Amino acid sequence: MPYDAEARADAVSPERLAGRYSYLEREGLLPLPAKDGVTIVVELAHKEWAEECLNRLMQHSGPAVRLTGVVMEEDFPLQPLLELFSAEQELSFLPYERGNYRINEALAEARTSFVVLVEDRVMVTEGWLGELLWPSVDDPATFAAAPCSAAEEREGRAVLRFGDDLELSAYVNHQLSRRRGEWLEAEVLSGPCLVISREILQRTGGLDSSLLERRYILADWCLRARQQGAKLALCAASYVHVLQQLTGTAGLPESEAQAAYAKARRAYCAKWQLPDEDLRGTGLPVPGDLSALERQPAIPLGKAATALPLVTAVVYFEEKWPAEASMQRQLLLMGQQSYSNIRWVSVRDSWNDTSPDSPVHERDTVITVQGEKAWLHALESFSAMYQSEVTVYLSASASYDSEYVTRIVMALQHSSAALIVSAAPGLAESELPDNPERGAAVVLPLERTAHRGGIMPGRLVKRESSRRSLLLCPGPELAVGYIAGAAASGAAGCNNGEGGTGL
């Protein structure tokens, strides 16, 4: 058969290759262009959209992704999400901490080649992620990319409206088929979705939260990345839909929101030596010649420096919990507490195995024993095993409010007591031991007890009940303080006596 040059050229045409690529992607045979997967950091600030956003990210991002939800607002209701997604192994949460910008902590924990920073008002569709990773393959100097959206800058701004999800999916698929692989270099990116190479993240550092507004925080990071030689890509074929608020910024009155935004703009312009007239514009100002400016220092990744005392939180399981159920309960307790500097330890009596479950974080510990005697011995050994400023005992069967550990730490910091007992929610103060005398024998509910580090708190005994709930008999030389639980109003209440210490 004679060689047909025209047929040969058609066989390798871009259209035919694109069709094959589309088939592989559609059938799930084409993985993401990242060997170790992708970490997606989701900024949680909108309770009305967060659940749908997380569901879509898990559904449309492929199996090789890990998600971390970071709570950005103090009044954001995290508890419903913890309960709803407790079985999702690849989804974790960082609760809100006043004064601590936890996005940098989430970025530091990422171990994949790419990290995506996305707002919870973003609605993604099938195939959204793969298109954003290709620019770094096309040009190794491209270290960050963003899709088009209603909140992206300049050429990337696409203000569109859709009647339903079918219309949105149809538009996205049309863009992918028409402009697949197209991207252009951008001066700055500051929209609701940003893909970052971990390599440039290590060199540029994290986000500068002192700039207050997300738009300027991301623009600042992009400019610092460009100073490191990175290129930024705007993917013309990729689009994500952004839900818009109908009220003012973060629920603030309009005048306060405008003042806060103006303050952020002034801080950004001052940092990048932009002229005063740029403060009056509506667009995002960008320095004309970055090479003429002094290189900005990297922002440290990881947990913000803190003077908070280290707490060892001991979670004990009174019943024989299956491994999976105990891990879900541990994650739930961890996600509830707003206090940040905690080392978590859990102790359970297993059904039939002694192999420990994997800890959630590197410094955390899971201990699995067999039999009640070994279980009690492990609990009594913690004071000698772990050195921390405070040890808090938590029952897996009890309920705790988000400020529980914080109140315990404050009580120990502001009193001379060696042990602190907190009343359970709804428990009257009168039900706490009344003015115990020094040396008098007392028993304390272990699930509501904490003590200072470096002491032996006493011995454990069982309550007279069918369950293995525990009491602590403290040593007679130890002063005990009592604080009211969450049901009390205002500051912690206390009972004072020679052996008890108030706040």
Short mmCIF file of N, CA, C and O in Angstrom, two decimals, residues 41-152:
data_model
loop_
_atom_site.label_atom_id
_atom_site.label_comp_id
_atom_site.label_asym_id
_atom_site.label_seq_id
_atom_site.Cartn_x
_atom_site.Cartn_y
_atom_site.Cartn_z
N VAL A 41 -6.91 23.59 49.75
CA VAL A 41 -7.17 24.31 50.99
C VAL A 41 -8.41 25.19 50.75
O VAL A 41 -8.39 26.08 49.90
N VAL A 42 -9.47 24.92 51.51
CA VAL A 42 -10.74 25.61 51.31
C VAL A 42 -10.95 26.62 52.43
O VAL A 42 -10.92 26.26 53.61
N GLU A 43 -11.14 27.88 52.07
CA GLU A 43 -11.40 28.93 53.05
C GLU A 43 -12.90 28.93 53.39
O GLU A 43 -13.73 29.22 52.54
N LEU A 44 -13.22 28.59 54.64
CA LEU A 44 -14.61 28.45 55.07
C LEU A 44 -15.08 29.73 55.75
O LEU A 44 -14.64 30.06 56.84
N ALA A 45 -15.98 30.45 55.08
CA ALA A 45 -16.48 31.71 55.64
C ALA A 45 -17.97 31.90 55.40
O ALA A 45 -18.58 32.79 55.99
N HIS A 46 -18.57 31.07 54.53
CA HIS A 46 -19.99 31.24 54.16
C HIS A 46 -20.74 29.96 54.52
O HIS A 46 -20.66 28.96 53.80
N LYS A 47 -21.48 30.00 55.61
CA LYS A 47 -22.17 28.80 56.08
C LYS A 47 -23.22 28.31 55.09
O LYS A 47 -23.53 27.12 55.05
N GLU A 48 -23.76 29.21 54.28
CA GLU A 48 -24.82 28.83 53.35
C GLU A 48 -24.28 28.10 52.12
O GLU A 48 -25.05 27.46 51.39
N TRP A 49 -22.97 28.19 51.86
CA TRP A 49 -22.40 27.60 50.65
C TRP A 49 -21.34 26.54 50.93
O TRP A 49 -20.99 25.77 50.02
N ALA A 50 -20.80 26.49 52.13
CA ALA A 50 -19.63 25.64 52.41
C ALA A 50 -19.88 24.17 52.12
O ALA A 50 -19.04 23.49 51.51
N GLU A 51 -21.03 23.65 52.56
CA GLU A 51 -21.31 22.22 52.35
C GLU A 51 -21.33 21.87 50.87
O GLU A 51 -20.74 20.87 50.44
N GLU A 52 -22.04 22.67 50.06
CA GLU A 52 -22.12 22.39 48.63
C GLU A 52 -20.75 22.50 47.97
O GLU A 52 -20.40 21.69 47.10
N CYS A 53 -19.97 23.49 48.38
CA CYS A 53 -18.62 23.65 47.83
C CYS A 53 -17.77 22.41 48.10
O CYS A 53 -17.12 21.87 47.20
N LEU A 54 -17.76 21.93 49.34
CA LEU A 54 -16.96 20.75 49.70
C LEU A 54 -17.45 19.52 48.95
O LEU A 54 -16.64 18.70 48.47
N ASN A 55 -18.76 19.35 48.85
CA ASN A 55 -19.30 18.20 48.11
C ASN A 55 -18.83 18.21 46.66
O ASN A 55 -18.43 17.18 46.11
N ARG A 56 -18.89 19.37 46.03
CA ARG A 56 -18.48 19.47 44.63
C ARG A 56 -16.98 19.22 44.46
O ARG A 56 -16.55 18.58 43.50
N LEU A 57 -16.18 19.75 45.37
CA LEU A 57 -14.74 19.54 45.28
C LEU A 57 -14.40 18.06 45.38
O LEU A 57 -13.53 17.56 44.65
N MET A 58 -15.05 17.35 46.29
CA MET A 58 -14.79 15.91 46.43
C MET A 58 -15.32 15.13 45.24
O MET A 58 -14.73 14.14 44.81
N GLN A 59 -16.41 15.57 44.67
CA GLN A 59 -17.02 14.85 43.56
C GLN A 59 -16.30 15.08 42.24
O GLN A 59 -16.16 14.15 41.43
N HIS A 60 -15.79 16.27 42.01
CA HIS A 60 -15.27 16.64 40.69
C HIS A 60 -13.75 16.79 40.61
O HIS A 60 -13.24 17.17 39.56
N SER A 61 -13.03 16.52 41.70
CA SER A 61 -11.58 16.75 41.69
C SER A 61 -10.75 15.50 41.47
O SER A 61 -9.55 15.58 41.34
N GLY A 62 -11.39 14.32 41.44
CA GLY A 62 -10.65 13.09 41.25
C GLY A 62 -10.20 12.50 42.58
O GLY A 62 -10.26 13.15 43.63
N PRO A 63 -9.72 11.25 42.55
CA PRO A 63 -9.39 10.55 43.80
C PRO A 63 -8.07 10.99 44.44
O PRO A 63 -7.87 10.76 45.63
N ALA A 64 -7.18 11.63 43.66
CA ALA A 64 -5.84 11.93 44.18
C ALA A 64 -5.77 13.32 44.81
O ALA A 64 -4.81 14.06 44.60
N VAL A 65 -6.79 13.70 45.58
CA VAL A 65 -6.77 15.01 46.22
C VAL A 65 -6.98 14.85 47.72
O VAL A 65 -7.59 13.90 48.19
N ARG A 66 -6.43 15.80 48.45
CA ARG A 66 -6.65 15.91 49.89
C ARG A 66 -7.21 17.30 50.15
O ARG A 66 -6.72 18.28 49.60
N LEU A 67 -8.21 17.38 51.02
CA LEU A 67 -8.85 18.67 51.29
C LEU A 67 -8.66 19.06 52.74
O LEU A 67 -8.76 18.22 53.64
N THR A 68 -8.38 20.34 52.97
CA THR A 68 -8.32 20.91 54.31
C THR A 68 -9.22 22.13 54.35
O THR A 68 -9.02 23.08 53.59
N GLY A 69 -10.23 22.10 55.20
CA GLY A 69 -11.10 23.25 55.38
C GLY A 69 -10.60 24.12 56.52
O GLY A 69 -10.39 23.64 57.63
N VAL A 70 -10.35 25.39 56.25
CA VAL A 70 -9.83 26.33 57.25
C VAL A 70 -10.93 27.34 57.59
O VAL A 70 -11.38 28.08 56.71
N VAL A 71 -11.35 27.37 58.84
CA VAL A 71 -12.42 28.27 59.26
C VAL A 71 -11.86 29.68 59.38
O VAL A 71 -10.91 29.93 60.12
N MET A 72 -12.47 30.64 58.66
CA MET A 72 -11.96 31.99 58.58
C MET A 72 -12.70 32.98 59.46
O MET A 72 -12.21 34.08 59.70
N GLU A 73 -13.90 32.61 59.93
CA GLU A 73 -14.72 33.52 60.72
C GLU A 73 -15.03 32.90 62.09
O GLU A 73 -15.28 31.69 62.17
N GLU A 74 -15.01 33.73 63.13
CA GLU A 74 -15.21 33.21 64.48
C GLU A 74 -16.60 32.60 64.66
O GLU A 74 -16.76 31.62 65.39
N ASP A 75 -17.61 33.14 64.00
CA ASP A 75 -18.96 32.65 64.18
C ASP A 75 -19.37 31.61 63.13
O ASP A 75 -20.54 31.27 63.02
N PHE A 76 -18.41 31.09 62.37
CA PHE A 76 -18.73 30.07 61.38
C PHE A 76 -19.10 28.77 62.08
O PHE A 76 -18.36 28.27 62.93
N PRO A 77 -20.24 28.15 61.74
CA PRO A 77 -20.68 26.91 62.42
C PRO A 77 -19.96 25.68 61.87
O PRO A 77 -20.42 25.05 60.90
N LEU A 78 -18.86 25.29 62.48
CA LEU A 78 -18.08 24.15 62.00
C LEU A 78 -18.70 22.81 62.36
O LEU A 78 -18.56 21.83 61.62
N GLN A 79 -19.37 22.73 63.50
CA GLN A 79 -19.86 21.46 64.00
C GLN A 79 -20.69 20.67 62.98
O GLN A 79 -20.47 19.46 62.80
N PRO A 80 -21.65 21.28 62.26
CA PRO A 80 -22.41 20.50 61.27
C PRO A 80 -21.53 19.88 60.19
O PRO A 80 -21.80 18.75 59.74
N LEU A 81 -20.48 20.57 59.77
CA LEU A 81 -19.57 20.01 58.76
C LEU A 81 -18.76 18.87 59.32
O LEU A 81 -18.52 17.86 58.64
N LEU A 82 -18.33 18.97 60.57
CA LEU A 82 -17.59 17.89 61.21
C LEU A 82 -18.43 16.61 61.25
O LEU A 82 -17.93 15.51 61.00
N GLU A 83 -19.68 16.75 61.59
CA GLU A 83 -20.56 15.59 61.66
C GLU A 83 -20.88 15.05 60.27
O GLU A 83 -20.90 13.83 60.06
N LEU A 84 -21.12 15.92 59.31
CA LEU A 84 -21.50 15.50 57.98
C LEU A 84 -20.37 14.79 57.25
O LEU A 84 -20.60 13.80 56.53
N PHE A 85 -19.12 15.26 57.43
CA PHE A 85 -18.00 14.70 56.68
C PHE A 85 -17.06 13.87 57.56
O PHE A 85 -15.90 13.67 57.21
N SER A 86 -17.54 13.37 58.68
CA SER A 86 -16.67 12.64 59.62
C SER A 86 -16.07 11.39 59.01
O SER A 86 -15.01 10.93 59.43
N ALA A 87 -16.73 10.78 58.02
CA ALA A 87 -16.24 9.54 57.42
C ALA A 87 -15.27 9.78 56.27
O ALA A 87 -14.70 8.82 55.74
N GLU A 88 -15.08 11.03 55.87
CA GLU A 88 -14.19 11.34 54.74
C GLU A 88 -12.73 11.37 55.20
O GLU A 88 -12.31 12.27 55.91
N GLN A 89 -11.97 10.38 54.79
CA GLN A 89 -10.59 10.25 55.24
C GLN A 89 -9.68 11.34 54.69
O GLN A 89 -8.68 11.68 55.30
N GLU A 90 -10.00 11.85 53.51
CA GLU A 90 -9.13 12.83 52.85
C GLU A 90 -9.59 14.26 53.08
O GLU A 90 -9.18 15.17 52.36
N LEU A 91 -10.45 14.48 54.07
CA LEU A 91 -10.91 15.83 54.40
C LEU A 91 -10.71 16.09 55.88
O LEU A 91 -11.17 15.32 56.73
N SER A 92 -9.99 17.16 56.19
CA SER A 92 -9.76 17.55 57.59
C SER A 92 -10.08 19.04 57.74
O SER A 92 -10.25 19.76 56.75
N PHE A 93 -10.15 19.49 59.00
CA PHE A 93 -10.54 20.87 59.26
C PHE A 93 -9.57 21.51 60.26
O PHE A 93 -9.08 20.85 61.17
N LEU A 94 -9.33 22.81 60.07
CA LEU A 94 -8.61 23.62 61.04
C LEU A 94 -9.59 24.64 61.60
O LEU A 94 -10.03 25.54 60.88
N PRO A 95 -9.98 24.52 62.87
CA PRO A 95 -10.95 25.47 63.45
C PRO A 95 -10.38 26.88 63.53
O PRO A 95 -9.17 27.10 63.44
N TYR A 96 -11.26 27.82 63.72
CA TYR A 96 -10.87 29.23 63.83
C TYR A 96 -10.07 29.46 65.11
O TYR A 96 -10.37 28.90 66.17
N GLU A 97 -9.05 30.29 65.00
CA GLU A 97 -8.28 30.73 66.16
C GLU A 97 -8.14 32.25 66.08
O GLU A 97 -7.60 32.77 65.11
N ARG A 98 -8.61 32.92 67.10
CA ARG A 98 -8.55 34.37 67.12
C ARG A 98 -7.09 34.84 67.05
O ARG A 98 -6.24 34.41 67.82
N GLY A 99 -6.79 35.72 66.09
CA GLY A 99 -5.44 36.26 65.96
C GLY A 99 -4.47 35.38 65.21
O GLY A 99 -3.30 35.73 65.07
N ASN A 100 -4.93 34.23 64.71
CA ASN A 100 -4.03 33.32 64.00
C ASN A 100 -4.57 33.05 62.61
O ASN A 100 -5.67 32.52 62.45
N TYR A 101 -3.81 33.41 61.58
CA TYR A 101 -4.20 33.20 60.18
C TYR A 101 -3.77 31.79 59.80
O TYR A 101 -2.62 31.54 59.44
N ARG A 102 -4.71 30.83 59.84
CA ARG A 102 -4.36 29.42 59.74
C ARG A 102 -4.16 28.92 58.31
O ARG A 102 -3.81 27.74 58.11
N ILE A 103 -4.38 29.80 57.32
CA ILE A 103 -4.12 29.38 55.94
C ILE A 103 -2.66 28.98 55.77
O ILE A 103 -2.34 27.97 55.14
N ASN A 104 -1.74 29.76 56.34
CA ASN A 104 -0.32 29.43 56.23
C ASN A 104 0.01 28.11 56.90
O ASN A 104 0.92 27.39 56.49
N GLU A 105 -0.71 27.78 57.96
CA GLU A 105 -0.53 26.49 58.62
C GLU A 105 -0.96 25.36 57.70
O GLU A 105 -0.29 24.33 57.60
N ALA A 106 -2.11 25.53 57.03
CA ALA A 106 -2.59 24.52 56.09
C ALA A 106 -1.64 24.36 54.91
O ALA A 106 -1.36 23.24 54.46
N LEU A 107 -1.12 25.48 54.40
CA LEU A 107 -0.17 25.41 53.29
C LEU A 107 1.11 24.68 53.69
O LEU A 107 1.69 23.93 52.90
N ALA A 108 1.55 24.90 54.93
CA ALA A 108 2.77 24.26 55.40
C ALA A 108 2.61 22.75 55.52
O ALA A 108 3.57 22.00 55.34
N GLU A 109 1.40 22.30 55.83
CA GLU A 109 1.17 20.87 56.02
C GLU A 109 1.01 20.12 54.70
O GLU A 109 1.02 18.90 54.67
N ALA A 110 0.84 20.83 53.58
CA ALA A 110 0.67 20.19 52.29
C ALA A 110 1.96 19.49 51.87
O ALA A 110 3.05 20.05 51.96
N ARG A 111 1.84 18.26 51.40
CA ARG A 111 3.00 17.48 50.98
C ARG A 111 2.94 17.11 49.50
O ARG A 111 3.73 16.30 49.03
N THR A 112 2.01 17.67 48.77
CA THR A 112 1.86 17.39 47.35
C THR A 112 2.56 18.45 46.51
O THR A 112 2.90 19.52 47.01
N SER A 113 2.75 18.15 45.23
CA SER A 113 3.48 19.08 44.35
C SER A 113 2.69 20.35 44.08
O SER A 113 3.27 21.39 43.77
N PHE A 114 1.36 20.25 44.17
CA PHE A 114 0.52 21.42 43.92
C PHE A 114 -0.46 21.61 45.08
O PHE A 114 -0.94 20.65 45.68
N VAL A 115 -0.73 22.89 45.37
CA VAL A 115 -1.70 23.27 46.40
C VAL A 115 -2.70 24.22 45.75
O VAL A 115 -2.31 25.14 45.02
N VAL A 116 -3.98 24.01 46.01
CA VAL A 116 -5.02 24.89 45.51
C VAL A 116 -5.62 25.66 46.68
O VAL A 116 -6.00 25.05 47.69
N LEU A 117 -5.69 26.95 46.57
CA LEU A 117 -6.35 27.79 47.56
C LEU A 117 -7.67 28.26 46.96
O LEU A 117 -7.67 28.95 45.93
N VAL A 118 -8.79 27.90 47.59
CA VAL A 118 -10.08 28.18 46.99
C VAL A 118 -11.06 28.65 48.05
O VAL A 118 -11.04 28.17 49.20
N GLU A 119 -11.91 29.60 47.69
CA GLU A 119 -12.95 30.08 48.60
C GLU A 119 -14.14 29.12 48.58
O GLU A 119 -14.38 28.44 47.58
N ASP A 120 -14.91 29.12 49.67
CA ASP A 120 -16.05 28.21 49.73
C ASP A 120 -17.26 28.73 48.96
O ASP A 120 -18.31 28.08 48.95
N ARG A 121 -17.13 29.86 48.31
CA ARG A 121 -18.22 30.34 47.45
C ARG A 121 -18.01 29.93 46.00
O ARG A 121 -18.75 30.35 45.11
N VAL A 122 -17.02 29.08 45.74
CA VAL A 122 -16.71 28.61 44.40
C VAL A 122 -17.43 27.29 44.14
O VAL A 122 -17.36 26.36 44.95
N MET A 123 -18.10 27.20 43.01
CA MET A 123 -18.76 25.98 42.58
C MET A 123 -18.01 25.42 41.37
O MET A 123 -17.96 26.05 40.31
N VAL A 124 -17.39 24.25 41.53
CA VAL A 124 -16.61 23.65 40.45
C VAL A 124 -17.45 22.61 39.71
O VAL A 124 -18.48 22.16 40.20
N THR A 125 -16.99 22.23 38.53
CA THR A 125 -17.64 21.21 37.71
C THR A 125 -16.61 20.19 37.26
O THR A 125 -15.40 20.35 37.51
N GLU A 126 -17.06 19.14 36.61
CA GLU A 126 -16.19 18.05 36.19
C GLU A 126 -15.03 18.57 35.34
O GLU A 126 -15.21 19.38 34.44
N GLY A 127 -13.81 18.10 35.65
CA GLY A 127 -12.63 18.45 34.86
C GLY A 127 -12.01 19.78 35.17
O GLY A 127 -11.10 20.23 34.46
N TRP A 128 -12.45 20.46 36.24
CA TRP A 128 -11.97 21.82 36.52
C TRP A 128 -10.50 21.86 36.89
O TRP A 128 -9.81 22.83 36.59
N LEU A 129 -10.00 20.80 37.55
CA LEU A 129 -8.67 20.88 38.15
C LEU A 129 -7.55 20.58 37.16
O LEU A 129 -6.51 21.26 37.15
N GLY A 130 -7.73 19.56 36.32
CA GLY A 130 -6.65 19.14 35.44
C GLY A 130 -6.15 20.25 34.54
O GLY A 130 -4.94 20.42 34.32
N GLU A 131 -7.08 21.06 34.01
CA GLU A 131 -6.70 22.13 33.10
C GLU A 131 -5.78 23.16 33.76
O GLU A 131 -4.92 23.77 33.11
N LEU A 132 -5.91 23.33 35.09
CA LEU A 132 -5.11 24.33 35.80
C LEU A 132 -3.69 23.85 36.08
O LEU A 132 -2.83 24.66 36.46
N LEU A 133 -3.42 22.57 35.92
CA LEU A 133 -2.09 22.04 36.21
C LEU A 133 -1.18 21.99 34.98
O LEU A 133 0.03 21.87 35.12
N TRP A 134 -1.77 22.10 33.78
CA TRP A 134 -0.97 21.95 32.57
C TRP A 134 -0.02 23.11 32.29
O TRP A 134 1.05 22.89 31.70
N PRO A 135 -0.31 24.36 32.65
CA PRO A 135 0.67 25.42 32.36
C PRO A 135 2.06 25.15 32.91
O PRO A 135 3.07 25.49 32.26
N SER A 136 2.16 24.55 34.08
CA SER A 136 3.48 24.26 34.65
C SER A 136 4.20 23.16 33.88
O SER A 136 5.43 23.07 33.93
N VAL A 137 3.44 22.31 33.17
CA VAL A 137 4.04 21.30 32.29
C VAL A 137 4.51 21.95 30.99
O VAL A 137 5.59 21.67 30.49
N ASP A 138 3.67 22.84 30.46
CA ASP A 138 4.03 23.54 29.21
C ASP A 138 5.26 24.42 29.39
O ASP A 138 6.11 24.50 28.51
N ASP A 139 5.34 25.10 30.54
CA ASP A 139 6.45 26.01 30.82
C ASP A 139 6.86 25.83 32.28
O ASP A 139 6.15 26.26 33.19
N PRO A 140 8.00 25.19 32.54
CA PRO A 140 8.41 24.91 33.93
C PRO A 140 8.59 26.17 34.79
O PRO A 140 8.64 26.07 36.00
N ALA A 141 8.66 27.35 34.15
CA ALA A 141 8.79 28.59 34.93
C ALA A 141 7.44 29.09 35.42
O ALA A 141 7.39 30.06 36.17
N THR A 142 6.35 28.43 35.02
CA THR A 142 5.01 28.83 35.45
C THR A 142 4.67 28.08 36.74
O THR A 142 4.52 26.87 36.73
N PHE A 143 4.56 28.81 37.83
CA PHE A 143 4.40 28.20 39.15
C PHE A 143 3.03 28.46 39.79
O PHE A 143 2.77 27.97 40.88
N ALA A 144 2.18 29.25 39.14
CA ALA A 144 0.86 29.51 39.70
C ALA A 144 -0.12 29.74 38.56
O ALA A 144 0.26 30.28 37.51
N ALA A 145 -1.36 29.30 38.74
CA ALA A 145 -2.36 29.43 37.69
C ALA A 145 -3.73 29.66 38.31
O ALA A 145 -3.98 29.27 39.46
N ALA A 146 -4.61 30.27 37.53
CA ALA A 146 -5.97 30.53 38.00
C ALA A 146 -6.95 30.36 36.85
O ALA A 146 -6.60 30.57 35.69
N PRO A 147 -8.19 29.98 37.15
CA PRO A 147 -9.23 29.91 36.13
C PRO A 147 -9.88 31.29 35.94
O PRO A 147 -9.70 32.19 36.77
N CYS A 148 -10.65 31.43 34.89
CA CYS A 148 -11.48 32.62 34.75
C CYS A 148 -12.65 32.54 35.73
O CYS A 148 -13.12 31.46 36.06
N SER A 149 -13.10 33.70 36.19
CA SER A 149 -14.23 33.75 37.11
C SER A 149 -14.71 35.20 37.19
O SER A 149 -14.06 36.11 36.68
N ALA A 150 -15.81 35.39 37.87
CA ALA A 150 -16.34 36.74 38.03
C ALA A 150 -15.49 37.58 38.97
O ALA A 150 -15.64 38.81 39.00
N ALA A 151 -14.60 36.97 39.74
CA ALA A 151 -13.81 37.70 40.72
C ALA A 151 -12.33 37.75 40.38
O ALA A 151 -11.53 38.23 41.18
N GLU A 152 -11.94 37.26 39.19
CA GLU A 152 -10.53 37.31 38.79
C GLU A 152 -10.22 38.68 38.19
O GLU A 152 -11.11 39.45 37.84
#
